[in-house]
Coordinates of C-alpha atoms and ligand atoms in Angstrom, one line a residue:
X1 CA 7.8 -19.8 -25.0
X2 CA 3.9 -19.4 -25.5
X3 CA 1.5 -21.1 -22.9
X4 CA -2.3 -22.8 -24.0
X5 CA -5.0 -22.2 -21.4
X6 CA -8.9 -21.6 -21.9
X7 CA -8.8 -18.0 -20.5
X8 CA -7.0 -15.5 -19.7
X9 CA -8.6 -12.7 -17.3
X10 CA -6.4 -9.4 -17.3
X11 CA -7.0 -7.8 -13.5
X12 CA -7.0 -9.8 -9.9
X13 CA -8.9 -6.9 -8.0
X14 CA -13.0 -7.6 -7.5
X15 CA -13.9 -8.9 -10.6
X16 CA -10.9 -10.4 -11.5
X17 CA -10.5 -12.6 -8.3
X18 CA -13.9 -14.0 -8.8
X19 CA -14.1 -14.4 -12.6
X20 CA -10.6 -16.8 -11.8
X21 CA -12.6 -18.7 -8.8
X22 CA -15.4 -19.3 -11.2
X23 CA -14.1 -20.5 -14.4
X24 CA -11.2 -22.7 -12.3
X25 CA -14.4 -24.1 -10.4
X26 CA -16.2 -24.8 -13.5
X27 CA -13.2 -26.8 -14.8
X28 CA -11.3 -24.6 -17.0
X29 CA -7.8 -24.1 -17.3
X30 CA -7.7 -20.1 -16.4
X31 CA -4.1 -18.0 -16.0
X32 CA -4.8 -14.2 -14.7
X33 CA -2.4 -11.4 -15.4
X34 CA -1.5 -8.7 -13.0
X35 CA 0.4 -5.5 -13.3
X36 CA 0.8 -4.9 -9.5
X37 CA 2.7 -7.1 -7.7
X38 CA -0.1 -8.3 -5.4
X39 CA -3.8 -8.7 -5.7
X40 CA -6.4 -6.1 -4.9
X41 CA -6.7 -3.9 -8.6
X42 CA -8.7 -0.8 -7.1
X43 CA -7.7 -1.4 -3.2
X44 CA -3.9 -2.0 -4.5
X45 CA -2.8 0.6 -6.5
X46 CA -4.9 3.1 -4.8
X47 CA -3.8 3.4 -1.3
X48 CA -3.3 7.2 -1.1
X49 CA -4.0 8.9 2.3
X50 CA -7.3 8.3 3.2
X51 CA -8.5 5.9 0.9
X52 CA -11.6 4.3 2.0
X53 CA -15.0 2.9 1.1
X54 CA -18.4 5.1 0.1
X55 CA -19.9 1.4 -0.1
X56 CA -21.0 0.2 3.5
X57 CA -18.4 -2.7 4.1
X58 CA -20.8 -5.0 4.8
X59 CA -22.3 -5.0 1.3
X60 CA -19.2 -4.9 -0.8
X61 CA -19.0 -8.3 -0.2
X62 CA -18.9 -11.4 -2.3
X63 CA -22.3 -13.1 -1.6
X64 CA -21.6 -16.9 -3.4
X65 CA -20.9 -18.3 -0.4
X66 CA -21.9 -17.2 3.1
X67 CA -18.5 -19.2 5.1
X68 CA -16.4 -16.3 3.4
X69 CA -18.8 -13.9 3.7
X70 CA -19.6 -14.3 7.6
X71 CA -15.9 -15.5 8.0
X72 CA -14.3 -12.2 7.4
X73 CA -16.0 -8.7 9.9
X74 CA -15.3 -5.4 9.1
X75 CA -14.0 -2.8 12.0
X76 CA -16.5 0.1 10.8
X77 CA -19.2 1.4 8.7
X78 CA -16.7 2.6 5.9
X79 CA -13.1 1.3 6.3
X80 CA -10.4 2.6 4.9
X81 CA -8.0 0.9 1.7
X82 CA -5.4 -0.9 4.0
X83 CA -8.6 -3.3 5.8
X84 CA -9.8 -3.3 2.3
X85 CA -7.0 -4.3 0.9
X86 CA -6.3 -7.3 4.1
X87 CA -10.3 -8.3 2.9
X88 CA -9.2 -9.7 -0.6
X89 CA -5.9 -11.1 0.6
X90 CA -8.2 -13.1 3.0
X91 CA -10.1 -14.3 -0.2
X92 CA -7.6 -14.8 -2.3
X93 CA -6.2 -17.1 0.2
X94 CA -9.1 -19.1 1.1
X95 CA -10.1 -19.3 -2.7
X96 CA -6.5 -19.8 -3.3
X97 CA -5.8 -17.8 -6.4
X98 CA -2.8 -16.4 -6.0
X99 CA -1.1 -20.1 -7.9
X100 CA -3.3 -18.9 -11.2
X101 CA -2.0 -15.2 -10.8
X102 CA 0.6 -13.6 -12.9
X103 CA 1.6 -10.6 -10.7
X104 CA 3.8 -7.9 -11.7
X105 CA 2.8 -7.9 -15.7
X106 CA 1.3 -6.2 -18.1
X107 CA -0.8 -7.0 -21.0
X108 CA 0.0 -5.1 -23.9
X109 CA -1.6 -6.9 -26.5
X110 CA -4.0 -9.0 -27.7
X111 CA -4.8 -10.2 -31.1
X112 CA -7.9 -12.5 -32.2
X113 CA -7.1 -15.1 -35.3
X114 CA -10.2 -15.7 -37.1
X115 CA -8.9 -19.0 -38.4
X116 CA -8.2 -20.8 -34.9
X117 CA -11.1 -18.6 -33.6
X118 CA -8.5 -17.9 -30.9
X119 CA -6.5 -14.9 -28.6
X120 CA -2.8 -14.6 -29.0
X121 CA -1.5 -12.6 -25.8
X122 CA 1.4 -10.7 -24.6
X123 CA 3.0 -9.1 -21.7
X124 CA 5.7 -6.8 -20.8
X125 CA 7.2 -9.6 -19.3
X126 CA 7.8 -11.7 -22.8
X127 CA 4.9 -13.7 -21.6
X128 CA 2.6 -14.8 -24.3
X129 CA -0.2 -16.8 -24.2
X130 CA -2.8 -18.3 -26.2
X131 CA -6.3 -18.4 -24.9
X132 CA -9.8 -19.1 -25.8
X133 CA -11.2 -16.8 -24.5
X134 CA -9.9 -12.8 -23.0
X135 CA -11.9 -11.0 -19.7
X136 CA -11.3 -8.2 -19.1
X137 CA -11.3 -7.5 -15.3
X138 CA -9.3 -4.3 -15.8
X139 CA -11.8 -2.1 -13.3
X140 CA -13.9 0.9 -14.9
X141 CA -10.7 4.1 -13.2
X142 CA -7.8 2.0 -13.3
X143 CA -6.2 3.9 -16.1
X144 CA -4.8 7.3 -14.1
X145 CA -4.5 10.6 -16.2
X146 CA -1.1 10.8 -15.0
X147 CA -0.1 13.1 -17.7
X148 CA -1.8 16.3 -17.2
X149 CA -0.2 19.4 -17.4
X150 CA 3.1 20.3 -18.8
X151 CA 6.5 20.5 -16.9
X152 CA 5.8 18.0 -14.2
X153 CA 8.9 15.9 -14.9
X154 CA 10.6 19.9 -14.2
X155 CA 9.0 19.4 -10.4
X156 CA 12.0 18.9 -8.0
X157 CA 9.4 17.6 -5.1
X158 CA 7.8 14.6 -5.4
X159 CA 4.5 14.7 -8.0
X160 CA 2.2 11.6 -8.1
X161 CA -1.3 10.4 -9.0
X162 CA -3.8 9.3 -6.6
X163 CA -3.4 6.0 -8.7
X164 CA -0.8 5.3 -8.5
X165 CA 0.3 6.3 -4.6
X166 CA 3.5 5.1 -3.5
X167 CA 3.4 1.4 -1.2
X168 CA 5.6 2.9 1.1
X169 CA 3.9 6.4 1.0
X170 CA 5.4 9.8 1.1
X171 CA 6.8 12.3 4.0
X172 CA 4.0 14.7 4.3
X173 CA 4.4 15.7 7.6
X174 CA 5.9 19.7 8.0
X175 CA 6.0 20.1 4.0
X176 CA 4.5 21.7 1.5
X177 CA 1.7 20.0 0.1
X178 CA 0.0 20.7 -3.3
X179 CA -3.5 18.6 -3.9
X180 CA -4.8 19.1 -8.0
X181 CA -8.4 17.9 -8.1
X182 CA -11.8 17.9 -5.4
X183 CA -13.6 14.9 -6.8
X184 CA -14.3 11.7 -4.5
X185 CA -10.1 11.8 -4.4
X186 CA -8.6 15.1 -3.8
X187 CA -11.6 15.2 -0.4
X188 CA -10.5 12.1 0.6
X189 CA -6.7 13.0 1.1
X190 CA -7.5 16.8 1.9
X191 CA -10.0 16.0 4.9
X192 CA -6.7 13.7 5.8
X193 CA -3.7 15.7 5.4
X194 CA -4.9 18.8 6.2
X195 CA -3.2 18.5 10.6
X196 CA -0.2 16.3 8.8
X197 CA 0.9 19.0 6.4
X198 CA 3.1 21.8 6.8
X199 CA 0.7 24.4 4.5
X200 CA -1.8 22.6 2.1
X201 CA -2.7 24.6 -1.0
X202 CA -5.6 22.7 -2.9
X203 CA -5.9 23.6 -6.5
X204 CA -9.9 23.5 -7.1
X205 CA -11.6 24.1 -10.1
X206 CA -15.3 22.7 -9.6
X207 CA -16.7 23.0 -6.6
X208 CA -18.3 19.4 -5.6
X209 CA -21.7 18.3 -3.6
X210 CA -20.2 16.8 -0.7
X211 CA -22.5 14.3 2.2
X212 CA -21.5 14.0 5.2
X213 CA -19.9 10.7 5.6
X214 CA -21.0 8.4 9.5
X215 CA -19.1 5.6 10.4
X216 CA -18.9 4.3 13.2
X217 CA -16.9 1.7 14.5
X218 CA -18.3 -2.4 14.5
X219 CA -18.4 -4.0 17.5
X220 CA -19.5 -8.1 18.5
X221 CA -23.5 -6.6 17.8
X222 CA -22.6 -4.9 14.5
X223 CA -21.5 -7.7 13.1
X224 CA -23.7 -10.3 14.0
X225 CA -26.6 -7.9 12.7
X226 CA -25.2 -7.3 9.7
X227 CA -24.0 -11.2 9.1
X228 CA -27.2 -12.6 10.2
X229 CA -28.8 -10.6 7.1
X230 CA -26.3 -12.3 4.7
X231 CA -29.5 -14.0 2.7
X232 CA -31.6 -10.8 2.3
X233 CA -28.8 -8.5 1.0
X234 CA -28.1 -11.9 -1.2
X235 CA -31.4 -11.3 -2.3
X236 CA -32.1 -7.9 -2.9
X237 CA -28.7 -6.5 -3.3
X238 CA -28.8 -7.5 -7.1
X239 CA -32.6 -6.2 -7.5
X240 CA -32.1 -2.1 -6.5
X241 CA -31.4 0.3 -8.6
X242 CA -27.9 0.8 -7.8
X243 CA -26.9 -2.5 -5.9
X244 CA -27.2 -0.8 -2.3
X245 CA -28.9 -2.1 0.1
X246 CA -31.8 1.0 -0.3
X247 CA -33.8 2.0 -3.0
X248 CA -35.8 5.3 -3.9
X249 CA -38.4 5.3 -1.4
X250 CA -40.1 8.5 -1.8
X251 CA -42.0 10.3 -4.8
X252 CA -41.5 14.2 -4.7
X253 CA -44.6 15.0 -6.1
X254 CA -46.9 12.9 -3.4
X255 CA -45.1 15.1 -0.5
X256 CA -45.9 18.5 0.6
X257 CA -42.9 20.7 0.6
X258 CA -42.4 20.7 4.5
X259 CA -42.8 16.6 4.0
X260 CA -39.7 16.8 1.6
X261 CA -37.9 19.0 3.7
X262 CA -38.1 16.6 6.8
X263 CA -37.4 13.5 4.4
X264 CA -34.9 14.9 2.9
X265 CA -32.8 16.3 6.9
X266 CA -33.8 12.4 7.4
X267 CA -31.5 10.9 5.0
X268 CA -28.6 13.5 5.5
X269 CA -28.5 12.8 8.7
X270 CA -27.4 8.8 7.9
X271 CA -24.4 10.0 6.8
X272 CA -24.4 8.1 3.4
X273 CA -24.7 8.0 -0.1
X274 CA -28.9 7.3 0.6
X275 CA -29.5 11.0 -0.8
X276 CA -28.1 10.3 -3.9
X277 CA -29.2 7.4 -4.7
X278 CA -32.1 6.6 -2.2
X279 CA -33.9 10.2 -1.8
X280 CA -35.8 10.7 -4.7
X281 CA -35.7 9.3 -8.0
X282 CA -37.4 12.4 -9.7
X283 CA -33.4 14.6 -9.3
X284 CA -32.4 12.4 -11.5
X285 CA -34.9 13.5 -14.5
X286 CA -36.9 16.7 -13.3
X287 CA -34.8 20.0 -13.1
X288 CA -37.0 21.6 -10.6
X289 CA -36.7 18.8 -8.1
X290 CA -32.7 18.9 -9.0
X291 CA -32.8 22.2 -8.3
X292 CA -34.7 22.3 -5.1
X293 CA -32.2 19.4 -3.9
X294 CA -29.4 21.4 -4.8
X295 CA -30.1 24.2 -3.3
X296 CA -30.8 21.6 0.1
X297 CA -27.4 20.7 0.1
X298 CA -25.5 23.5 -0.8
X299 CA -27.3 25.1 2.0
X300 CA -25.6 22.3 4.3
X301 CA -21.8 23.3 2.5
X302 CA -22.1 26.6 3.3
X303 CA -23.3 26.4 7.2
X304 CA -20.6 24.3 8.0
X305 CA -18.0 26.7 5.4
X306 CA -19.5 30.1 6.7
X307 CA -16.8 32.4 4.8
X308 CA -18.0 34.1 1.7
X309 CA -15.0 33.5 0.2
X310 CA -14.7 29.4 1.0
X311 CA -18.2 29.2 -0.1
X312 CA -18.0 30.7 -3.0
X313 CA -14.7 28.7 -4.5
X314 CA -16.5 25.1 -2.7
X315 CA -19.8 25.3 -2.8
X316 CA -21.6 24.5 -6.8
X317 CA -23.8 27.0 -7.5
X318 CA -27.2 27.5 -8.4
X319 CA -27.3 26.3 -12.1
X320 CA -24.2 25.1 -12.8
X321 CA -25.0 21.1 -12.3
X322 CA -27.0 19.0 -10.3
X323 CA -26.3 17.2 -7.2
X324 CA -26.0 14.2 -7.8
X325 CA -25.6 14.1 -11.9
X326 CA -22.1 13.3 -11.4
X327 CA -20.2 10.9 -7.6
X328 CA -21.2 12.3 -4.9
X329 CA -18.2 11.7 -2.7
X330 CA -19.2 11.2 1.6
X331 CA -16.5 13.5 3.5
X332 CA -15.7 13.3 7.1
X333 CA -14.6 17.2 8.0
X334 CA -13.4 18.0 4.2
X335 CA -14.9 21.5 4.5
X336 CA -13.7 22.0 7.7
X337 CA -10.3 21.5 7.0
X338 CA -10.4 25.0 5.0
X339 CA -10.5 26.0 8.0
X340 CA -7.3 25.8 9.4
X341 CA -4.7 28.0 9.2
X342 CA -2.4 26.0 7.2
X343 CA -4.8 25.1 4.1
X344 CA -5.7 27.4 1.4
X345 CA -7.8 26.8 -1.1
X346 CA -7.4 28.4 -5.0
X347 CA -9.9 28.6 -7.2
X348 CA -8.2 27.6 -11.1
X349 CA -11.8 27.8 -12.8
X350 CA -11.0 31.2 -14.4
X351 CA -6.8 31.4 -13.5
X352 CA -6.0 28.0 -14.4
X353 CA -3.0 25.7 -13.7
X354 CA -0.3 26.4 -16.8
X355 CA 2.2 24.6 -16.0
X356 CA 4.0 22.1 -13.0
X357 CA 7.4 24.5 -12.9
X358 CA 10.2 23.0 -10.9
X359 CA 9.4 25.3 -8.1
X360 CA 5.7 24.0 -8.0
X361 CA 2.3 25.0 -9.2
X362 CA 2.3 28.0 -11.7
X363 CA -0.9 29.6 -13.0
X364 CA -2.4 31.3 -16.1
X365 CA -1.7 34.8 -14.5
X366 CA 1.8 33.6 -13.6
X367 CA 1.6 33.2 -9.5
X368 CA 3.4 30.3 -8.7
X369 CA 3.2 28.3 -5.5
X370 CA 6.1 26.9 -3.8
X371 CA 5.4 22.8 -2.6
X372 CA 7.3 20.1 -1.9
X373 CA 4.6 17.9 -3.3
X374 CA 1.9 17.6 -5.4
X375 CA -0.2 15.1 -4.7
X376 CA -2.3 14.9 -8.6
X377 CA -6.2 13.6 -8.1
X378 CA -7.1 14.2 -11.0
X379 CA -8.9 11.4 -12.1
X380 CA -9.0 8.5 -15.1
X381 CA -9.7 7.9 -18.4
X382 CA -12.8 5.6 -16.8
X383 CA -14.9 2.8 -18.1
X384 CA -12.6 2.5 -21.4
X385 CA -9.5 3.7 -20.4
X386 CA -7.7 0.3 -19.0
X387 CA -8.4 -2.0 -22.3
X388 CA -8.1 1.1 -24.7
X389 CA -4.4 1.6 -23.3
X390 CA -4.1 -2.5 -24.8
X391 CA -3.3 -3.4 -28.1
X392 CA -6.5 -5.2 -28.9
X393 CA -6.7 -6.8 -32.6
X394 CA -10.3 -8.2 -33.1
X395 CA -11.7 -9.1 -36.3
X396 CA -10.9 -7.8 -39.7
X397 CA -8.4 -5.4 -38.7
X398 CA -10.2 -3.8 -35.9
X399 CA -8.5 -2.3 -33.0
X400 CA -10.3 -1.5 -29.2
X401 CA -9.0 1.8 -28.9
X402 CA -9.7 2.9 -32.5
X403 CA -13.1 1.7 -32.7
X404 CA -13.7 3.5 -29.0
X405 CA -12.2 6.7 -30.4
X406 CA -15.0 6.8 -32.5
X407 CA -17.2 6.2 -30.5
X408 CA -18.0 4.3 -27.0
X409 CA -20.1 1.2 -27.8
X410 CA -20.5 -2.6 -26.5
X411 CA -23.1 -5.0 -26.1
X412 CA -24.4 -5.4 -22.3
X413 CA -21.1 -3.7 -21.8
X414 CA -19.9 -7.3 -21.7
X415 CA -18.9 -8.0 -25.0
X416 CA -18.2 -5.7 -28.3
X417 CA -19.0 -6.0 -31.7
X418 CA -15.7 -7.1 -33.7
X419 CA -14.0 -8.7 -30.7
X420 CA -15.1 -12.6 -30.2
X421 CA -14.1 -14.4 -27.3
X422 CA -13.5 -10.9 -25.4
X423 CA -15.6 -10.7 -22.5
X424 CA -15.5 -7.4 -19.8
X425 CA -15.9 -6.2 -16.5
X426 CA -16.9 -2.5 -15.3
X427 CA -16.8 -1.5 -19.4
X428 CA -18.6 1.3 -21.1
X429 CA -22.8 1.0 -21.3
X430 CA -23.1 -1.1 -18.0
X431 CA -23.8 -0.3 -14.3
X432 CA -20.8 -1.7 -12.8
X433 CA -19.5 1.3 -15.3
X434 CA -20.3 3.6 -12.7
X435 CA -23.4 3.5 -10.9
X436 CA -23.5 0.5 -9.2
X437 CA -22.1 -0.8 -5.6
X438 CA -19.2 -2.6 -7.3
X439 CA -19.1 -6.2 -6.0
X440 CA -22.8 -6.0 -6.8
X441 CA -22.6 -5.6 -10.7
X442 CA -19.2 -7.6 -10.6
X443 CA -20.8 -10.5 -9.5
X444 CA -23.4 -10.1 -12.2
X445 CA -21.4 -9.2 -14.9
X446 CA -18.6 -12.4 -13.8
X447 CA -21.1 -15.0 -13.3
X448 CA -23.0 -14.2 -16.4
X449 CA -19.5 -14.6 -18.7
X450 CA -18.9 -18.4 -16.5
X451 CA -22.7 -18.7 -17.2
X452 CA -22.0 -17.4 -20.9
X453 CA -18.7 -19.8 -21.5
X454 CA -20.4 -22.8 -19.8
X455 CA -23.3 -22.6 -22.3
X456 CA -20.9 -22.3 -25.6
X457 CA -19.3 -25.7 -24.3
X458 CA -22.8 -27.2 -23.5
X459 CA -23.7 -26.3 -27.3
X460 CA -20.5 -27.1 -29.0
X461 CA -19.9 -23.6 -30.3
X462 CA -16.0 -22.1 -29.4
X463 CA -17.1 -18.7 -30.8
X464 CA -19.2 -15.9 -29.6
X465 CA -20.0 -12.3 -30.2
X466 CA -22.5 -9.9 -30.7
X467 CA -24.0 -9.2 -34.0
X468 CA -24.1 -5.4 -35.0
X469 CA -27.7 -5.3 -34.7
X470 CA -27.9 -6.4 -31.1
X471 CA -24.9 -3.7 -30.5
X472 CA -27.1 -1.2 -32.3
X473 CA -30.0 -2.1 -29.9
X474 CA -28.3 -2.1 -26.9
X475 CA -26.5 1.1 -28.1
X476 CA -29.9 3.1 -28.8
X477 CA -31.4 1.1 -25.4
X478 CA -28.7 2.4 -23.6
X479 CA -28.6 6.5 -24.8
X480 CA -32.3 6.4 -24.8
X481 CA -32.5 5.7 -21.1
X482 CA -28.8 7.7 -20.0
X483 CA -30.3 10.7 -22.4
X484 CA -32.8 11.0 -20.6
X485 CA -31.4 11.7 -17.1
X486 CA -29.7 15.1 -15.9
X487 CA -26.4 12.7 -15.8
X488 CA -26.4 13.4 -19.7
X489 CA -25.6 16.6 -19.3
X490 CA -23.0 17.5 -16.4
X491 CA -19.2 17.6 -17.1
X492 CA -17.3 14.7 -15.6
X493 CA -16.0 11.6 -16.3
X494 CA -19.4 9.7 -16.3
X495 CA -19.8 11.5 -19.7
X496 CA -16.3 10.6 -20.4
X497 CA -15.6 14.8 -20.3
X498 CA -12.4 14.8 -18.7
X499 CA -10.7 13.1 -20.8
X500 CA -9.9 15.3 -24.1
X501 CA -11.5 14.0 -27.1
X502 CA -12.8 11.1 -25.9
X503 CA -16.2 10.3 -27.8
X504 CA -19.5 11.8 -24.8
X505 CA -21.7 9.0 -24.0
X506 CA -22.7 8.6 -20.4
X507 CA -20.6 5.6 -19.2
X508 CA -23.3 3.8 -17.3
X509 CA -26.3 2.4 -17.5
X510 CA -28.9 4.4 -16.0
X511 CA -31.6 1.7 -16.3
X512 CA -30.4 0.3 -13.1
X513 CA -28.7 -2.9 -11.7
X514 CA -32.1 -4.7 -11.2
X515 CA -33.1 -4.1 -14.9
X516 CA -29.9 -4.4 -16.0
X517 CA -29.4 -7.7 -14.5
X518 CA -32.8 -9.9 -15.9
X519 CA -31.9 -8.1 -19.5
X520 CA -28.8 -9.7 -19.0
X521 CA -30.8 -13.6 -17.9
X522 CA -33.7 -12.3 -20.8
X523 CA -30.4 -12.7 -23.1
X524 CA -29.1 -15.8 -21.9
X525 CA -32.8 -17.1 -21.3
X526 CA -33.2 -16.9 -24.6
X527 CA -30.5 -18.7 -25.8
X528 CA -28.2 -15.2 -26.2
X529 CA -30.2 -13.1 -28.4
X530 CA -28.5 -10.5 -29.9
X531 CA -25.4 -12.5 -30.3
X532 CA -23.9 -15.0 -32.8
X533 CA -22.2 -17.8 -31.5
X534 CA -20.3 -20.4 -33.9
Ligands
NA7_1 P1 -12.6 12.4 -10.7 O1 -13.8 12.6 -10.2 O2 -12.8 12.7 -12.5 O3 -11.8 14.4 -10.4 C1 -10.7 14.9 -10.6 C2 -10.8 16.0 -10.3 O4 -9.5 16.5 -10.7 C3 -12.1 17.2 -10.3 O5 -11.8 18.0 -9.3 C4 -11.4 18.1 -11.6 O6 -11.7 18.8 -11.7 C5 -9.8 17.7 -11.5 N1 -8.9 18.2 -12.4 C6 -8.8 17.6 -13.8 N2 -7.8 18.0 -14.5 C7 -8.0 19.3 -13.5 C8 -6.9 20.3 -14.3 N3 -6.2 20.6 -15.1 N4 -6.9 21.5 -13.7 C9 -7.6 21.4 -12.4 N5 -8.5 20.2 -11.9 C10 -8.0 19.3 -12.1 O7 -11.4 12.3 -9.8 P2 -11.4 11.1 -8.4 O8 -10.0 10.5 -8.6 O9 -11.6 11.9 -8.0 O10 -12.7 10.4 -8.7 C11 -12.5 9.3 -9.3 C12 -13.7 8.2 -8.9 O11 -13.2 7.1 -8.4 C13 -14.6 8.7 -8.5 O12 -16.1 9.3 -9.0 C14 -14.9 7.5 -7.3 O13 -15.9 6.7 -7.5 C15 -13.7 6.8 -7.3 P3 -13.2 19.4 -12.9 O14 -14.2 18.6 -12.3 O15 -13.0 18.3 -14.5 O16 -13.0 20.6 -12.9

């Protein structure tokens, strides 16, 4: 049976939940479809040991309703996944969203009908929907790279990708555990399990810059303090560079070397992402500034590791890539974990992992590390991956997967030429694809989409799509902004280089969250300039 609705929202994470709420409040019939058995999106799937925020908790919230904000209290500055998931359950219950979401159901196909101007959506449970709008709130990091190595299925023990970590957990106590990958995820896993497992082998390919986290507990005083700032946060977060509460405050060229060091030391001691997102903007553009700040972080890391062999494996080398040109993880005693007797860092840079064998991980030179459990913290097909894994067919035979296999293009990261009435959040070429405190950007995008749909209804329009020129202009502006940064030169999921064959382009808009928001508003104010409405 086919259900007819006005809007179908794919995904019940931070964006999807709010999108469903908004459209329902606006009087549309809305169906949410979610692959997980409950709400949460990223915070449902990523339940690996140690999963937690790198954004301050009090800025990672919805700001559209003061009571909703203030009636929830965080226990610390950077809480863990269980608490974050509880918060999303709180929001879901409060807004009574579950009744409009179909859980344990994955959207497999969506076809646009040019005659009716509507989409037909199919799912893996056999449901189908006839809908005017499809809104893909599928998350920028929700297509896990699960099949990474030959022989994975031959492994005798448990092998899991962090993005699909079992709900009931895994028994790691006293076991021989291998962790592959030292991105933000691997680091959280490693620091959390090091003292529980029997042996921990960490397979390190590219050394990672890290910053120490400080996560004080929040008592009544701290909670009252951040809640009293609601108006200020609501006003400021959407207009900063990355949707965090802080912004770049210092100019490298204005300061003496001593003053620079003082600023870096101060900010480093803050225990947040401030050193990356609010120290010196020049680090993103100027090779010399980047080199000096990178050196500062390398020294901080080396002081803690002490051992030259560990420093060689775990600390990036001068000239490798600059600090902050891909995601900087926060950590708590992550480097100290390698000082434990049961933990070994194994460099797989020059001697890569060849395959997974029944006993464990085999390197190119034939060395086999025997393991009971393998945790693959190897990342995601970011930005485009989640939508590209659905068979989405737009106008004139255009298939989204095929289009993005040629070139990853969107307009504002919200629509794609050839795919009328398909909207998306967390997609490529918007700040929400990477460089943003996600709640800030996802609220802005979903609100823009809602306004757009209401505008269409008010103006008797039923179909909306970017024009070819409009998309060219956005892609050109995006590229100009992104290619001016050093981010474009570094290999990582930020540029799509972690997925073989993926066209290279900086996924995130780099012009800043506030600038992006203003551009979206300007386009809407001009009657959706760059889009065709019919
Ligand atoms: P990332 O940041 O993409 O990190 C993946 C890690 O896995 C990284 O260290 C990779 O090394 C490593 N990797 C991937 N493939 C291999 C192979 N074949 N051999 C060895 N090592 C490999 O993913 P995360 O899940 O940590 O983080 C994703 C985002 O989630 C994060 O940025 C936050 O925003 C939240 P490489 O660097 O490619 O050499």
